[in-house]
Amino acid sequence: LLDRRLVVQRLWRSMTNQKGPLGPKIPVVFINPRTSDVDFGASATPPTVPRAALAEILRRIPVNSVKRIGLDVVLDQPAADTGQLAAVLRQQNRQLVFSGWFSSESAAESAGSRTQRLSAELIDTPLQTRKLDVNTPGYKSTQQAPQPSPLRLHEAITAENFAGTLSNHPRPVLPASAVIDWSINWGRLIQRVEPADLSALKATTLLVGTTGNINPDEPDLFQAPGAAAADLAELSGGSSREVPGVFVQAALAQSINLQHWLKPQPLLAITALSSGLGVLLAAAVRGRSRRLLWFALISLISVLVSLELAVKTLMLFPLLLPLVALGSATMIRGDER
């Protein structure tokens, strides 16, 4: 229901020409296992991300041109060319380079079985780690069913999380119960960077990720939010049904950067108020057809006002249950003979 609500909100933004906030884009570079040899001179090494490709990306970026680099990969297992990556990290000694790890609460498959955050060859390098958890209910991702994209968070995203460190906000916090506003135009907030352009890149942040299918047994893919499916598919060049995890991390980081997320309003209180209004209508208006007309008019106004408030003030008012309560209370009175 929340996903459908955000789709309607996206339509309202389009109708009223309100595309959403605008700020510096987060640049994202992809590692595609099918083209990594051409893009970075690194052969694919399934089920792990080719470490030689990561090393080559770091080599191409001048040390002082990007302040922080987030590697949206887990580097806790031994793999080919890890020594090459470790050597580049030590030689460059960048201000901040970090990869990811999964806590036991993560929705990622097998996340709880990992006992270390970095493989042995990377432990004594400047590489740091941050939690990749997106703080949604646990869900086992498979090829047939990617995990749901985060809509409403159940725990806060902070500087301990990958997205919090990726953001440039001095106090990075995305509070618990926040709803990610997938209805805004994400094509204006995320920039796809081609491998050939890395040497000329100048940015505060660079996000390095994969197409999500490096490991077929544990794909880093999310179900595409309905409201943002077209934007994210255009950025990734892939399916409109699935979103690579790197774009989810970018969206969380930009939500923190822009301090833009939807704040759900109390469901029970608003439902109770709607029921009270329905009782008043039932008492004041005679005739079922007239009450039905009032109910339709109030419902239409409520929907439009709620959409505009969500766009303008980021307050997310519930609609379904309050309108059901309003309709039930309004129509429960029988017509007098």
mmCIF file of N, CA and C in Angstrom, residues 22 30 50 73 75 90 99 120 131 139 145 169 177 182 185 210 212 241 255 265 285 292 311 315 327:
data_model
loop_
_atom_site.group_PDB
_atom_site.id
_atom_site.type_symbol
_atom_site.label_atom_id
_atom_site.label_comp_id
_atom_site.label_asym_id
_atom_site.label_seq_id
_atom_site.Cartn_x
_atom_site.Cartn_y
_atom_site.Cartn_z
ATOM 1 N N LEU A 22 16.706 19.474 -5.160
ATOM 2 C CA LEU A 22 17.846 19.399 -6.074
ATOM 3 C C LEU A 22 19.113 19.700 -5.293
ATOM 4 N N PHE A 30 29.818 1.668 -12.040
ATOM 5 C CA PHE A 30 29.421 0.262 -11.995
ATOM 6 C C PHE A 30 30.586 -0.665 -12.334
ATOM 7 N N PRO A 50 35.540 -8.615 -8.717
ATOM 8 C CA PRO A 50 36.949 -8.641 -9.130
ATOM 9 C C PRO A 50 37.764 -7.555 -8.409
ATOM 10 N N VAL A 73 30.638 -3.119 -1.653
ATOM 11 C CA VAL A 73 30.958 -4.536 -1.784
ATOM 12 C C VAL A 73 31.394 -5.053 -0.418
ATOM 13 N N LEU A 75 34.180 -7.389 1.370
ATOM 14 C CA LEU A 75 35.520 -7.897 1.081
ATOM 15 C C LEU A 75 36.038 -8.748 2.236
ATOM 16 N N ARG A 90 47.422 1.015 0.259
ATOM 17 C CA ARG A 90 48.542 1.493 1.079
ATOM 18 C C ARG A 90 49.288 2.621 0.372
ATOM 19 N N SER A 99 34.527 -0.035 2.642
ATOM 20 C CA SER A 99 33.689 -1.059 2.033
ATOM 21 C C SER A 99 32.573 -1.417 3.005
ATOM 22 N N ALA A 120 42.115 -11.216 5.331
ATOM 23 C CA ALA A 120 43.384 -11.024 6.051
ATOM 24 C C ALA A 120 44.311 -10.038 5.336
ATOM 25 N N LYS A 131 28.414 -0.679 8.013
ATOM 26 C CA LYS A 131 27.292 -1.596 7.853
ATOM 27 C C LYS A 131 26.488 -1.269 6.594
ATOM 28 N N TYR A 139 14.811 -10.299 5.246
ATOM 29 C CA TYR A 139 14.196 -10.936 4.089
ATOM 30 C C TYR A 139 15.294 -11.654 3.327
ATOM 31 N N ALA A 145 13.248 -13.796 -6.081
ATOM 32 C CA ALA A 145 12.583 -12.747 -5.303
ATOM 33 C C ALA A 145 13.616 -11.841 -4.648
ATOM 34 N N HIS A 169 26.651 14.995 5.247
ATOM 35 C CA HIS A 169 26.036 15.757 6.328
ATOM 36 C C HIS A 169 26.877 15.624 7.596
ATOM 37 N N SER A 177 11.460 4.935 11.416
ATOM 38 C CA SER A 177 10.098 5.202 10.937
ATOM 39 C C SER A 177 10.069 6.187 9.773
ATOM 40 N N TRP A 182 10.481 7.973 -2.524
ATOM 41 C CA TRP A 182 10.817 7.506 -3.867
ATOM 42 C C TRP A 182 10.057 8.273 -4.940
ATOM 43 N N ASN A 185 12.326 12.987 -8.225
ATOM 44 C CA ASN A 185 13.040 12.654 -9.457
ATOM 45 C C ASN A 185 14.482 12.271 -9.113
ATOM 46 N N THR A 210 28.144 -2.589 -8.005
ATOM 47 C CA THR A 210 28.035 -3.598 -9.055
ATOM 48 C C THR A 210 26.634 -3.595 -9.642
ATOM 49 N N GLY A 212 24.762 -5.924 -9.403
ATOM 50 C CA GLY A 212 23.939 -6.701 -8.486
ATOM 51 C C GLY A 212 23.925 -8.183 -8.743
ATOM 52 N N ARG A 241 12.183 -3.682 -12.897
ATOM 53 C CA ARG A 241 11.637 -4.467 -11.783
ATOM 54 C C ARG A 241 12.650 -4.649 -10.654
ATOM 55 N N SER A 255 19.069 11.166 0.798
ATOM 56 C CA SER A 255 18.006 11.548 1.724
ATOM 57 C C SER A 255 18.586 12.252 2.949
ATOM 58 N N GLN A 265 2.365 10.409 9.970
ATOM 59 C CA GLN A 265 1.559 10.971 11.041
ATOM 60 C C GLN A 265 0.774 9.850 11.736
ATOM 61 N N VAL A 285 -26.686 15.403 8.554
ATOM 62 C CA VAL A 285 -27.168 15.354 7.165
ATOM 63 C C VAL A 285 -28.174 14.220 7.017
ATOM 64 N N LEU A 292 -23.671 10.464 1.183
ATOM 65 C CA LEU A 292 -22.698 9.870 0.257
ATOM 66 C C LEU A 292 -21.984 10.950 -0.542
ATOM 67 N N VAL A 311 4.139 16.571 -0.297
ATOM 68 C CA VAL A 311 5.114 17.191 -1.197
ATOM 69 C C VAL A 311 5.721 18.442 -0.575
ATOM 70 N N MET A 315 5.000 15.742 5.469
ATOM 71 C CA MET A 315 4.135 15.037 6.417
ATOM 72 C C MET A 315 3.276 14.038 5.651
ATOM 73 N N GLY A 327 -16.225 6.786 6.071
ATOM 74 C CA GLY A 327 -17.348 6.272 5.303
ATOM 75 C C GLY A 327 -18.264 5.395 6.135
#
